[in-house]
PDB file of C-alpha atoms in Angstrom:
ATOM      1  CA  MET R   1      26.614  -7.319 -15.971  1.00 69.00           C
ATOM      2  CA  PHE R   2      24.393  -4.524 -16.733  1.00 73.00           C
ATOM      3  CA  ALA R   3      27.993  -3.158 -17.800  1.00 79.00           C
ATOM      4  CA  THR R   4      29.052  -6.509 -19.799  1.00 84.00           C
ATOM      5  CA  TYR R   5      25.471  -5.589 -21.941  1.00 85.00           C
ATOM      6  CA  LEU R   6      26.173  -2.207 -21.991  1.00 85.00           C
ATOM      7  CA  ILE R   7      29.682  -2.432 -23.355  1.00 86.00           C
ATOM      8  CA  GLY R   8      27.798  -5.074 -25.584  1.00 87.00           C
ATOM      9  CA  LEU R   9      25.433  -3.351 -26.550  1.00 88.00           C
ATOM     10  CA  ARG R  10      27.202   0.042 -27.238  1.00 85.00           C
ATOM     11  CA  GLU R  11      30.322  -0.935 -29.569  1.00 85.00           C
ATOM     12  CA  GLY R  12      27.895  -4.162 -31.168  1.00 87.00           C
ATOM     13  CA  LEU R  13      25.949  -1.150 -32.050  1.00 87.00           C
ATOM     14  CA  GLU R  14      28.950   0.717 -33.420  1.00 86.00           C
ATOM     15  CA  ALA R  15      29.971  -2.188 -35.299  1.00 87.00           C
ATOM     16  CA  THR R  16      26.302  -3.256 -36.612  1.00 89.00           C
ATOM     17  CA  LEU R  17      25.641   0.694 -37.979  1.00 86.00           C
ATOM     18  CA  VAL R  18      29.111   0.400 -39.764  1.00 86.00           C
ATOM     19  CA  VAL R  19      28.223  -2.852 -41.741  1.00 88.00           C
ATOM     20  CA  SER R  20      24.665  -1.327 -42.264  1.00 87.00           C
ATOM     21  CA  ILE R  21      26.554   1.354 -43.861  1.00 85.00           C
ATOM     22  CA  LEU R  22      28.397  -0.375 -46.141  1.00 87.00           C
ATOM     23  CA  VAL R  23      25.733  -2.860 -47.355  1.00 89.00           C
ATOM     24  CA  ALA R  24      23.213   0.102 -47.857  1.00 87.00           C
ATOM     25  CA  PHE R  25      25.493   2.131 -50.254  1.00 87.00           C
ATOM     26  CA  LEU R  26      26.794  -1.341 -52.172  1.00 89.00           C
ATOM     27  CA  VAL R  27      23.146  -2.851 -52.485  1.00 88.00           C
ATOM     28  CA  LYS R  28      22.338   1.529 -53.258  1.00 86.00           C
ATOM     29  CA  SER R  29      25.037   0.924 -55.697  1.00 85.00           C
ATOM     30  CA  GLN R  30      23.948  -2.314 -57.717  1.00 87.00           C
ATOM     31  CA  ARG R  31      26.649  -4.293 -56.358  1.00 87.00           C
ATOM     32  CA  ARG R  32      25.619  -6.991 -54.646  1.00 88.00           C
ATOM     33  CA  ASP R  33      28.278  -9.022 -55.457  1.00 88.00           C
ATOM     34  CA  ARG R  34      30.288  -7.915 -53.717  1.00 88.00           C
ATOM     35  CA  LEU R  35      28.324  -8.411 -50.995  1.00 91.00           C
ATOM     36  CA  PRO R  36      30.050 -11.696 -49.886  1.00 92.00           C
ATOM     37  CA  GLN R  37      34.004  -9.845 -49.655  1.00 91.00           C
ATOM     38  CA  VAL R  38      31.637  -7.599 -46.640  1.00 90.00           C
ATOM     39  CA  TRP R  39      30.708 -10.803 -45.370  1.00 93.00           C
ATOM     40  CA  GLY R  40      33.984 -12.073 -45.260  1.00 94.00           C
ATOM     41  CA  GLY R  41      35.940  -9.668 -43.872  1.00 93.00           C
ATOM     42  CA  VAL R  42      33.158  -8.919 -41.276  1.00 93.00           C
ATOM     43  CA  GLY R  43      33.562 -12.260 -40.516  1.00 94.00           C
ATOM     44  CA  LEU R  44      37.135 -13.276 -39.667  1.00 95.00           C
ATOM     45  CA  ALA R  45      37.101  -9.382 -37.994  1.00 93.00           C
ATOM     46  CA  VAL R  46      34.816 -10.989 -35.061  1.00 92.00           C
ATOM     47  CA  ALA R  47      36.435 -14.421 -35.363  1.00 95.00           C
ATOM     48  CA  LEU R  48      39.807 -12.941 -34.833  1.00 95.00           C
ATOM     49  CA  SER R  49      38.304 -10.448 -31.983  1.00 92.00           C
ATOM     50  CA  VAL R  50      36.660 -13.679 -30.523  1.00 92.00           C
ATOM     51  CA  LEU R  51      40.404 -15.241 -30.393  1.00 95.00           C
ATOM     52  CA  PHE R  52      41.766 -11.889 -28.801  1.00 93.00           C
ATOM     53  CA  GLY R  53      39.842 -12.182 -26.378  1.00 90.00           C
ATOM     54  CA  TRP R  54      40.089 -16.075 -25.517  1.00 91.00           C
ATOM     55  CA  LEU R  55      43.981 -15.527 -25.181  1.00 92.00           C
ATOM     56  CA  ILE R  56      44.096 -12.344 -23.164  1.00 90.00           C
ATOM     57  CA  GLU R  57      41.767 -14.896 -20.677  1.00 86.00           C
ATOM     58  CA  TYR R  58      44.071 -18.025 -21.644  1.00 88.00           C
ATOM     59  CA  THR R  59      47.477 -15.220 -20.693  1.00 88.00           C
ATOM     60  CA  SER R  60      45.963 -14.709 -17.329  1.00 82.00           C
ATOM     61  CA  THR R  61      44.898 -17.600 -16.199  1.00 80.00           C
ATOM     62  CA  SER R  62      47.765 -20.476 -17.664  1.00 82.00           C
ATOM     63  CA  LEU R  63      50.348 -18.333 -18.158  1.00 80.00           C
ATOM     64  CA  LEU R  64      51.396 -16.098 -15.744  1.00 81.00           C
ATOM     65  CA  ALA R  65      51.501 -18.826 -12.450  1.00 72.00           C
ATOM     66  CA  ARG R  66      51.834 -16.044  -9.464  1.00 82.00           C
ATOM     67  CA  SER R  67      49.000 -14.289  -8.502  1.00 82.00           C
ATOM     68  CA  GLU R  68      51.279 -11.209  -8.925  1.00 82.00           C
ATOM     69  CA  ASP R  69      51.510 -11.259 -12.613  1.00 86.00           C
ATOM     70  CA  ARG R  70      48.469 -12.027 -12.722  1.00 86.00           C
ATOM     71  CA  GLU R  71      46.877  -8.919 -10.800  1.00 88.00           C
ATOM     72  CA  LEU R  72      49.776  -7.121 -13.034  1.00 90.00           C
ATOM     73  CA  PHE R  73      48.190  -8.536 -15.986  1.00 91.00           C
ATOM     74  CA  GLU R  74      45.035  -7.522 -14.788  1.00 89.00           C
ATOM     75  CA  ALA R  75      46.209  -4.072 -13.584  1.00 91.00           C
ATOM     76  CA  VAL R  76      47.716  -3.196 -17.137  1.00 92.00           C
ATOM     77  CA  THR R  77      44.968  -4.131 -19.155  1.00 92.00           C
ATOM     78  CA  SER R  78      42.116  -2.506 -16.802  1.00 91.00           C
ATOM     79  CA  VAL R  79      44.487   0.711 -17.765  1.00 93.00           C
ATOM     80  CA  ALA R  80      44.299  -0.015 -21.734  1.00 92.00           C
ATOM     81  CA  ALA R  81      40.194  -0.178 -21.138  1.00 91.00           C
ATOM     82  CA  VAL R  82      40.072   2.917 -19.964  1.00 93.00           C
ATOM     83  CA  VAL R  83      42.104   4.358 -22.809  1.00 92.00           C
ATOM     84  CA  PHE R  84      39.778   2.917 -25.156  1.00 89.00           C
ATOM     85  CA  VAL R  85      36.774   3.521 -23.737  1.00 88.00           C
ATOM     86  CA  THR R  86      37.634   6.850 -23.245  1.00 92.00           C
ATOM     87  CA  TRP R  87      39.557   7.755 -26.725  1.00 89.00           C
ATOM     88  CA  MET R  88      35.788   5.691 -28.039  1.00 85.00           C
ATOM     89  CA  ILE R  89      33.580   8.059 -26.603  1.00 87.00           C
ATOM     90  CA  PHE R  90      35.170  10.644 -27.608  1.00 87.00           C
ATOM     91  CA  TRP R  91      36.503  10.017 -31.174  1.00 83.00           C
ATOM     92  CA  MET R  92      32.536   8.874 -31.710  1.00 80.00           C
ATOM     93  CA  ARG R  93      31.524  12.328 -30.534  1.00 78.00           C
ATOM     94  CA  ARG R  94      33.208  13.787 -33.560  1.00 76.00           C
ATOM     95  CA  ALA R  95      33.248  11.362 -35.890  1.00 72.00           C
ATOM     96  CA  ALA R  96      29.652  10.165 -36.186  1.00 67.00           C
ATOM     97  CA  ARG R  97      28.912  13.567 -38.940  1.00 69.00           C
ATOM     98  CA  THR R  98      31.102  12.616 -41.199  1.00 73.00           C
ATOM     99  CA  MET R  99      31.380   8.505 -40.497  1.00 72.00           C
ATOM    100  CA  ALA R 100      28.601   7.581 -43.122  1.00 74.00           C
ATOM    101  CA  GLY R 101      30.494   9.660 -46.028  1.00 80.00           C
ATOM    102  CA  GLU R 102      33.688   8.400 -45.418  1.00 78.00           C
ATOM    103  CA  LEU R 103      32.801   4.763 -45.112  1.00 78.00           C
ATOM    104  CA  ARG R 104      31.062   5.377 -48.571  1.00 79.00           C
ATOM    105  CA  GLY R 105      34.163   7.203 -50.248  1.00 83.00           C
ATOM    106  CA  ARG R 106      37.131   3.957 -48.468  1.00 80.00           C
ATOM    107  CA  LEU R 107      34.380   1.530 -49.839  1.00 83.00           C
ATOM    108  CA  SER R 108      34.312   3.710 -53.788  1.00 84.00           C
ATOM    109  CA  GLU R 109      38.495   3.602 -54.043  1.00 83.00           C
ATOM    110  CA  ALA R 110      38.126   0.163 -52.706  1.00 83.00           C
ATOM    111  CA  LEU R 111      35.910  -0.938 -55.280  1.00 83.00           C
ATOM    112  CA  ALA R 112      37.901   0.440 -57.735  1.00 82.00           C
ATOM    113  CA  VAL R 113      40.852  -1.643 -56.152  1.00 80.00           C
ATOM    114  CA  GLY R 114      38.942  -5.842 -56.385  1.00 80.00           C
ATOM    115  CA  SER R 115      37.144  -7.993 -53.718  1.00 80.00           C
ATOM    116  CA  LEU R 116      39.782  -8.231 -51.791  1.00 86.00           C
ATOM    117  CA  ALA R 117      40.732  -4.517 -50.930  1.00 86.00           C
ATOM    118  CA  VAL R 118      36.506  -4.611 -50.198  1.00 86.00           C
ATOM    119  CA  ALA R 119      37.288  -7.908 -48.017  1.00 89.00           C
ATOM    120  CA  GLY R 120      40.220  -5.279 -46.424  1.00 89.00           C
ATOM    121  CA  MET R 121      38.041  -1.986 -45.480  1.00 85.00           C
ATOM    122  CA  ALA R 122      35.571  -3.941 -44.027  1.00 86.00           C
ATOM    123  CA  PHE R 123      37.420  -6.105 -41.558  1.00 92.00           C
ATOM    124  CA  LEU R 124      39.349  -2.839 -40.599  1.00 87.00           C
ATOM    125  CA  ALA R 125      36.327  -1.416 -40.115  1.00 81.00           C
ATOM    126  CA  VAL R 126      34.739  -3.890 -37.617  1.00 88.00           C
ATOM    127  CA  ILE R 127      38.156  -5.548 -36.066  1.00 90.00           C
ATOM    128  CA  ARG R 128      38.360  -2.481 -33.965  1.00 85.00           C
ATOM    129  CA  GLU R 129      35.323  -2.303 -32.655  1.00 85.00           C
ATOM    130  CA  GLY R 130      35.856  -6.545 -31.833  1.00 88.00           C
ATOM    131  CA  LEU R 131      38.826  -6.431 -30.149  1.00 89.00           C
ATOM    132  CA  GLU R 132      38.106  -2.697 -27.586  1.00 86.00           C
ATOM    133  CA  THR R 133      34.593  -5.356 -27.230  1.00 87.00           C
ATOM    134  CA  ALA R 134      36.602  -8.028 -26.119  1.00 88.00           C
ATOM    135  CA  LEU R 135      39.564  -6.227 -24.122  1.00 87.00           C
ATOM    136  CA  ILE R 136      37.218  -3.887 -22.162  1.00 85.00           C
ATOM    137  CA  PHE R 137      34.896  -6.767 -21.520  1.00 84.00           C
ATOM    138  CA  TYR R 138      37.611  -8.831 -19.929  1.00 84.00           C
ATOM    139  CA  SER R 139      38.318  -6.143 -17.658  1.00 82.00           C
ATOM    140  CA  ALA R 140      34.257  -5.169 -16.744  1.00 78.00           C
ATOM    141  CA  ALA R 141      34.202  -8.962 -15.800  1.00 76.00           C
ATOM    142  CA  GLN R 142      37.181  -9.534 -13.695  1.00 70.00           C
ATOM    143  CA  GLY R 143      36.192 -10.563 -10.670  1.00 59.00           C
ATOM    144  CA  ALA R 144      33.793 -13.350 -12.124  1.00 58.00           C
ATOM    145  CA  ALA R 145      35.949 -15.471 -12.887  1.00 57.00           C
ATOM    146  CA  GLY R 146      33.594 -19.475 -12.889  1.00 58.00           C
ATOM    147  CA  ASP R 147      30.421 -17.029 -14.024  1.00 66.00           C
ATOM    148  CA  SER R 148      29.106 -17.130 -16.550  1.00 74.00           C
ATOM    149  CA  GLY R 149      26.493 -14.514 -16.451  1.00 77.00           C
ATOM    150  CA  PRO R 150      28.849 -10.920 -17.446  1.00 79.00           C
ATOM    151  CA  LEU R 151      29.480 -13.368 -20.622  1.00 84.00           C
ATOM    152  CA  LEU R 152      26.126 -13.581 -21.293  1.00 87.00           C
ATOM    153  CA  ALA R 153      25.101 -10.050 -20.522  1.00 86.00           C
ATOM    154  CA  LEU R 154      28.069  -9.493 -23.386  1.00 88.00           C
ATOM    155  CA  LEU R 155      26.285 -11.808 -25.805  1.00 89.00           C
ATOM    156  CA  ALA R 156      22.577  -9.939 -24.773  1.00 91.00           C
ATOM    157  CA  GLY R 157      23.870  -6.702 -25.848  1.00 89.00           C
ATOM    158  CA  ILE R 158      25.490  -7.677 -29.045  1.00 90.00           C
ATOM    159  CA  ALA R 159      22.281  -9.138 -29.992  1.00 92.00           C
ATOM    160  CA  SER R 160      20.554  -6.047 -29.074  1.00 91.00           C
ATOM    161  CA  ALA R 161      22.289  -4.195 -31.369  1.00 89.00           C
ATOM    162  CA  VAL R 162      21.745  -6.260 -33.498  1.00 90.00           C
ATOM    163  CA  ALA R 163      18.326  -6.211 -33.890  1.00 91.00           C
ATOM    164  CA  ILE R 164      18.280  -2.542 -33.104  1.00 89.00           C
ATOM    165  CA  GLY R 165      20.534  -1.620 -36.674  1.00 86.00           C
ATOM    166  CA  VAL R 166      18.721  -3.993 -38.366  1.00 87.00           C
ATOM    167  CA  GLY R 167      15.304  -2.488 -38.000  1.00 86.00           C
ATOM    168  CA  LEU R 168      17.047   0.695 -38.355  1.00 83.00           C
ATOM    169  CA  TYR R 169      18.132  -0.799 -42.081  1.00 82.00           C
ATOM    170  CA  PHE R 170      14.585  -1.672 -42.892  1.00 82.00           C
ATOM    171  CA  SER R 171      13.019   1.172 -41.073  1.00 74.00           C
ATOM    172  CA  ALA R 172      11.140  -0.754 -39.007  1.00 62.00           C
ATOM    173  CA  LEU R 173      12.444   1.566 -35.718  1.00 66.00           C
ATOM    174  CA  ARG R 174      13.832   4.656 -35.162  1.00 74.00           C
ATOM    175  CA  ILE R 175      15.420   6.346 -32.638  1.00 73.00           C
ATOM    176  CA  ASN R 176      17.694   9.312 -31.889  1.00 76.00           C
ATOM    177  CA  LEU R 177      21.020   7.849 -32.063  1.00 75.00           C
ATOM    178  CA  SER R 178      22.521  11.224 -30.276  1.00 77.00           C
ATOM    179  CA  THR R 179      20.540  10.228 -27.086  1.00 80.00           C
ATOM    180  CA  PHE R 180      21.667   7.288 -27.203  1.00 82.00           C
ATOM    181  CA  PHE R 181      25.758   7.052 -27.582  1.00 82.00           C
ATOM    182  CA  THR R 182      25.331  10.552 -24.799  1.00 84.00           C
ATOM    183  CA  TRP R 183      23.523   8.556 -22.445  1.00 85.00           C
ATOM    184  CA  THR R 184      25.213   4.778 -23.380  1.00 84.00           C
ATOM    185  CA  GLY R 185      28.466   7.278 -23.907  1.00 87.00           C
ATOM    186  CA  ALA R 186      27.820   8.842 -20.120  1.00 89.00           C
ATOM    187  CA  LEU R 187      26.808   5.582 -18.599  1.00 88.00           C
ATOM    188  CA  LEU R 188      30.824   4.019 -20.037  1.00 89.00           C
ATOM    189  CA  ILE R 189      32.781   6.863 -18.187  1.00 91.00           C
ATOM    190  CA  LEU R 190      31.623   5.464 -14.988  1.00 90.00           C
ATOM    191  CA  VAL R 191      32.171   1.835 -16.063  1.00 89.00           C
ATOM    192  CA  ALA R 192      35.585   2.782 -16.677  1.00 91.00           C
ATOM    193  CA  ALA R 193      36.184   4.657 -13.819  1.00 91.00           C
ATOM    194  CA  GLY R 194      34.758   1.479 -12.134  1.00 90.00           C
ATOM    195  CA  ILE R 195      37.751  -0.407 -14.551  1.00 91.00           C
ATOM    196  CA  LEU R 196      40.338   1.941 -13.422  1.00 93.00           C
ATOM    197  CA  LYS R 197      39.484   1.284  -9.536  1.00 92.00           C
ATOM    198  CA  TYR R 198      39.790  -1.761 -10.144  1.00 89.00           C
ATOM    199  CA  GLY R 199      43.168  -1.475 -12.538  1.00 91.00           C
ATOM    200  CA  VAL R 200      44.122   0.570  -9.045  1.00 93.00           C
ATOM    201  CA  HIS R 201      43.423  -2.295  -7.012  1.00 92.00           C
ATOM    202  CA  ASP R 202      44.895  -4.934  -8.805  1.00 91.00           C
ATOM    203  CA  PHE R 203      48.592  -2.775  -8.852  1.00 93.00           C
ATOM    204  CA  GLN R 204      48.142  -2.786  -5.355  1.00 92.00           C
ATOM    205  CA  GLU R 205      47.397  -6.119  -4.681  1.00 90.00           C
ATOM    206  CA  ALA R 206      51.130  -6.652  -6.659  1.00 88.00           C
ATOM    207  CA  GLY R 207      52.580  -4.428  -4.807  1.00 88.00           C
ATOM    208  CA  VAL R 208      53.310  -1.835  -7.671  1.00 91.00           C
ATOM    209  CA  LEU R 209      51.479   0.769  -5.665  1.00 92.00           C
ATOM    210  CA  PRO R 210      51.198   0.634  -1.878  1.00 92.00           C
ATOM    211  CA  GLY R 211      48.539   1.803   0.117  1.00 90.00           C
ATOM    212  CA  LEU R 212      46.629  -1.063  -0.381  1.00 89.00           C
ATOM    213  CA  ASN R 213      44.691  -1.222   3.364  1.00 89.00           C
ATOM    214  CA  ASP R 214      44.243   2.360   3.494  1.00 91.00           C
ATOM    215  CA  LEU R 215      40.803   2.720   3.704  1.00 91.00           C
ATOM    216  CA  ALA R 216      39.091   5.568   2.162  1.00 92.00           C
ATOM    217  CA  PHE R 217      36.084   4.548   4.167  1.00 90.00           C
ATOM    218  CA  ASP R 218      34.080   2.197   5.124  1.00 88.00           C
ATOM    219  CA  ILE R 219      30.489   1.922   5.061  1.00 89.00           C
ATOM    220  CA  SER R 220      29.853  -1.792   5.227  1.00 85.00           C
ATOM    221  CA  ALA R 221      27.548  -0.743   8.016  1.00 83.00           C
ATOM    222  CA  ALA R 222      24.756   0.839   5.666  1.00 84.00           C
ATOM    223  CA  LEU R 223      26.217  -1.172   1.978  1.00 81.00           C
ATOM    224  CA  ASP R 224      25.988  -4.792   3.020  1.00 81.00           C
ATOM    225  CA  PRO R 225      28.246  -6.498   0.310  1.00 76.00           C
ATOM    226  CA  SER R 226      25.853  -9.358   0.329  1.00 78.00           C
ATOM    227  CA  THR R 227      23.022  -7.431  -0.499  1.00 81.00           C
ATOM    228  CA  TRP R 228      21.388  -7.529  -4.014  1.00 74.00           C
ATOM    229  CA  TYR R 229      21.912  -3.442  -4.910  1.00 77.00           C
ATOM    230  CA  ALA R 230      25.412  -3.265  -3.275  1.00 78.00           C
ATOM    231  CA  ALA R 231      26.671  -5.988  -5.905  1.00 75.00           C
ATOM    232  CA  LEU R 232      24.561  -3.900  -8.581  1.00 73.00           C
ATOM    233  CA  LEU R 233      26.842  -1.010  -7.785  1.00 77.00           C
ATOM    234  CA  ALA R 234      29.964  -3.255  -7.460  1.00 77.00           C
ATOM    235  CA  GLY R 235      29.175  -5.109 -10.573  1.00 72.00           C
ATOM    236  CA  MET R 236      28.039  -2.075 -12.963  1.00 75.00           C
ATOM    237  CA  PHE R 237      30.325   0.839 -11.811  1.00 79.00           C
ATOM    238  CA  ASN R 238      33.000  -0.865  -9.026  1.00 79.00           C
ATOM    239  CA  VAL R 239      31.202   0.861  -5.980  1.00 81.00           C
ATOM    240  CA  THR R 240      32.686  -1.157  -2.623  1.00 84.00           C
ATOM    241  CA  PRO R 241      31.905  -0.010   0.219  1.00 87.00           C
ATOM    242  CA  ALA R 242      35.637   0.340   2.056  1.00 89.00           C
ATOM    243  CA  PRO R 243      37.793   1.211  -1.369  1.00 91.00           C
ATOM    244  CA  SER R 244      41.176   2.375  -0.269  1.00 93.00           C
ATOM    245  CA  VAL R 245      42.190   5.972  -0.647  1.00 94.00           C
ATOM    246  CA  LEU R 246      44.098   5.030  -3.893  1.00 94.00           C
ATOM    247  CA  GLU R 247      40.911   3.813  -5.885  1.00 93.00           C
ATOM    248  CA  THR R 248      38.533   6.577  -4.481  1.00 93.00           C
ATOM    249  CA  VAL R 249      41.125   9.327  -5.767  1.00 95.00           C
ATOM    250  CA  ALA R 250      41.520   7.400  -9.238  1.00 94.00           C
ATOM    251  CA  TRP R 251      38.146   6.849  -9.810  1.00 94.00           C
ATOM    252  CA  VAL R 252      36.833  10.064  -8.931  1.00 94.00           C
ATOM    253  CA  ALA R 253      40.060  12.581 -10.837  1.00 95.00           C
ATOM    254  CA  TYR R 254      38.891   9.433 -13.881  1.00 95.00           C
ATOM    255  CA  ALA R 255      35.130   9.938 -13.462  1.00 93.00           C
ATOM    256  CA  VAL R 256      34.164  14.028 -12.688  1.00 94.00           C
ATOM    257  CA  PRO R 257      36.496  15.901 -15.484  1.00 95.00           C
ATOM    258  CA  VAL R 258      35.621  13.132 -18.679  1.00 94.00           C
ATOM    259  CA  LEU R 259      32.048  13.311 -17.382  1.00 92.00           C
ATOM    260  CA  VAL R 260      32.206  16.765 -17.351  1.00 93.00           C
ATOM    261  CA  LEU R 261      33.972  17.339 -20.484  1.00 91.00           C
ATOM    262  CA  PHE R 262      31.697  14.461 -22.332  1.00 91.00           C
ATOM    263  CA  LEU R 263      28.542  16.429 -21.282  1.00 87.00           C
ATOM    264  CA  LEU R 264      30.288  19.342 -22.247  1.00 84.00           C
ATOM    265  CA  ARG R 265      30.165  19.089 -26.049  1.00 67.00           C
ATOM    266  CA  PRO R 266      30.639  22.360 -28.286  1.00 53.00           C
ATOM    267  CA  ALA R 267      27.317  23.030 -30.423  1.00 44.00           C
ATOM    268  CA  PRO R 268      28.493  21.711 -33.942  1.00 46.00           C
ATOM    269  CA  PRO R 269      29.027  24.791 -36.341  1.00 44.00           C
ATOM    270  CA  ALA R 270      26.655  26.676 -38.094  1.00 38.00           C
ATOM    271  CA  GLY R 271      25.238  25.737 -41.414  1.00 37.00           C
ATOM    272  CA  ALA R 272      27.696  22.366 -40.768  1.00 36.00           C
ATOM    273  CA  SER R 273      25.178  18.895 -41.449  1.00 35.00           C
ATOM    274  CA  ALA R 274      25.403  16.381 -39.132  1.00 35.00           C
ATOM    275  CA  PRO R 275      24.980  12.804 -40.349  1.00 37.00           C
ATOM    276  CA  ALA R 276      25.525  10.385 -38.124  1.00 38.00           C
ATOM    277  CA  PRO R 277      26.739   6.239 -38.577  1.00 39.00           C
ATOM    278  CA  SER R 278      23.227   5.177 -39.662  1.00 40.00           C
ATOM    279  CA  ALA R 279      22.661   2.522 -41.618  1.00 40.00           C
ATOM    280  CA  GLY R 280      21.092   5.046 -44.541  1.00 40.00           C
ATOM    281  CA  ALA R 281      23.103   4.310 -47.635  1.00 37.00           C
ATOM    282  CA  ALA R 282      21.933   7.921 -48.367  1.00 35.00           C
ATOM    283  CA  GLY R 283      23.840   7.931 -44.951  1.00 38.00           C
ATOM    284  CA  VAL R 284      22.337  11.143 -43.250  1.00 34.00           C
ATOM    285  CA  THR R 285      20.607  11.408 -40.101  1.00 40.00           C
ATOM    286  CA  GLU R 286      19.898  13.991 -37.244  1.00 36.00           C
ATOM    287  CA  PRO R 287      22.059  12.973 -34.403  1.00 37.00           C
ATOM    288  CA  THR R 288      19.433  15.690 -32.528  1.00 37.00           C
ATOM    289  CA  GLY R 289      16.231  13.809 -34.417  1.00 39.00           C
ATOM    290  CA  THR R 290      15.527  10.151 -34.811  1.00 41.00           C
ATOM    291  CA  ALA R 291      16.834   7.551 -37.644  1.00 43.00           C
ATOM    292  CA  PRO R 292      15.681   8.247 -41.314  1.00 40.00           C
ATOM    293  CA  ALA R 293      13.684   6.463 -43.365  1.00 38.00           C
ATOM    294  CA  SER R 294      14.928   3.436 -45.030  1.00 39.00           C
ATOM    295  CA  PRO R 295      18.358   3.979 -46.543  1.00 43.00           C
ATOM    296  CA  ARG R 296      17.455   0.466 -49.041  1.00 42.00           C
ATOM    297  CA  ALA R 297      17.545   1.236 -52.895  1.00 38.00           C
TER     298      ALA R 297
END
């Protein structure tokens, strides 16, 4: 369940910071009359994200009759989730320094167009996070059918993200956003490696890939699947005591190079400012420092 909590926390905080930037900009610009359009766009994005998540689950459980088709569908969604996680992590690292300024610029243009443009801008800013969350959650929660734990953990992560975002907006909380996104990004890479491993397993069960019974190792005697720590490792990173050779190769081939590339990030250019996606209408906070003072007017 920690994996789905982490997904909700990470994706939820990104969406919350985006919304906070938009709201703070409107308040600072004395355009509170456009706040209903922002919340309308955010609400529509959340509703469609929930619908997308339900559609994925419905497709898997109701539309696909053959077990091989369900395994193949789950495998494809797992690979897609890994692609989205990887893209999101590296995009966030690259875009953090300019996100606030770009959002304010696009919102200024939307204000000049009209209320529908403001709602559309807010919708587009949130829908990406929502669709990613639905897809990644479905892939991370595979194998937990009938268990409400992963869903509750996801909701808890989103609630935590909203609380953190509100705290930042009202200056009741100060955190190092760079450290937060670095640590959660590294953990999500390990989660994504587990999702990829699960996808390879599904491809093998669907008959697309060979070697389902070719085990890389079997440490069931030392890592009893019935123990709490084995369940924790399996739930977080899909670490199992008897994986196939292809599963193990996929996990290592993804986790090691991606984690190295993520942690060995280049230093920012000399003299360049480094605004992070904080809630500030002023829009600037140091990724190497803490969240700024209150952004409100």
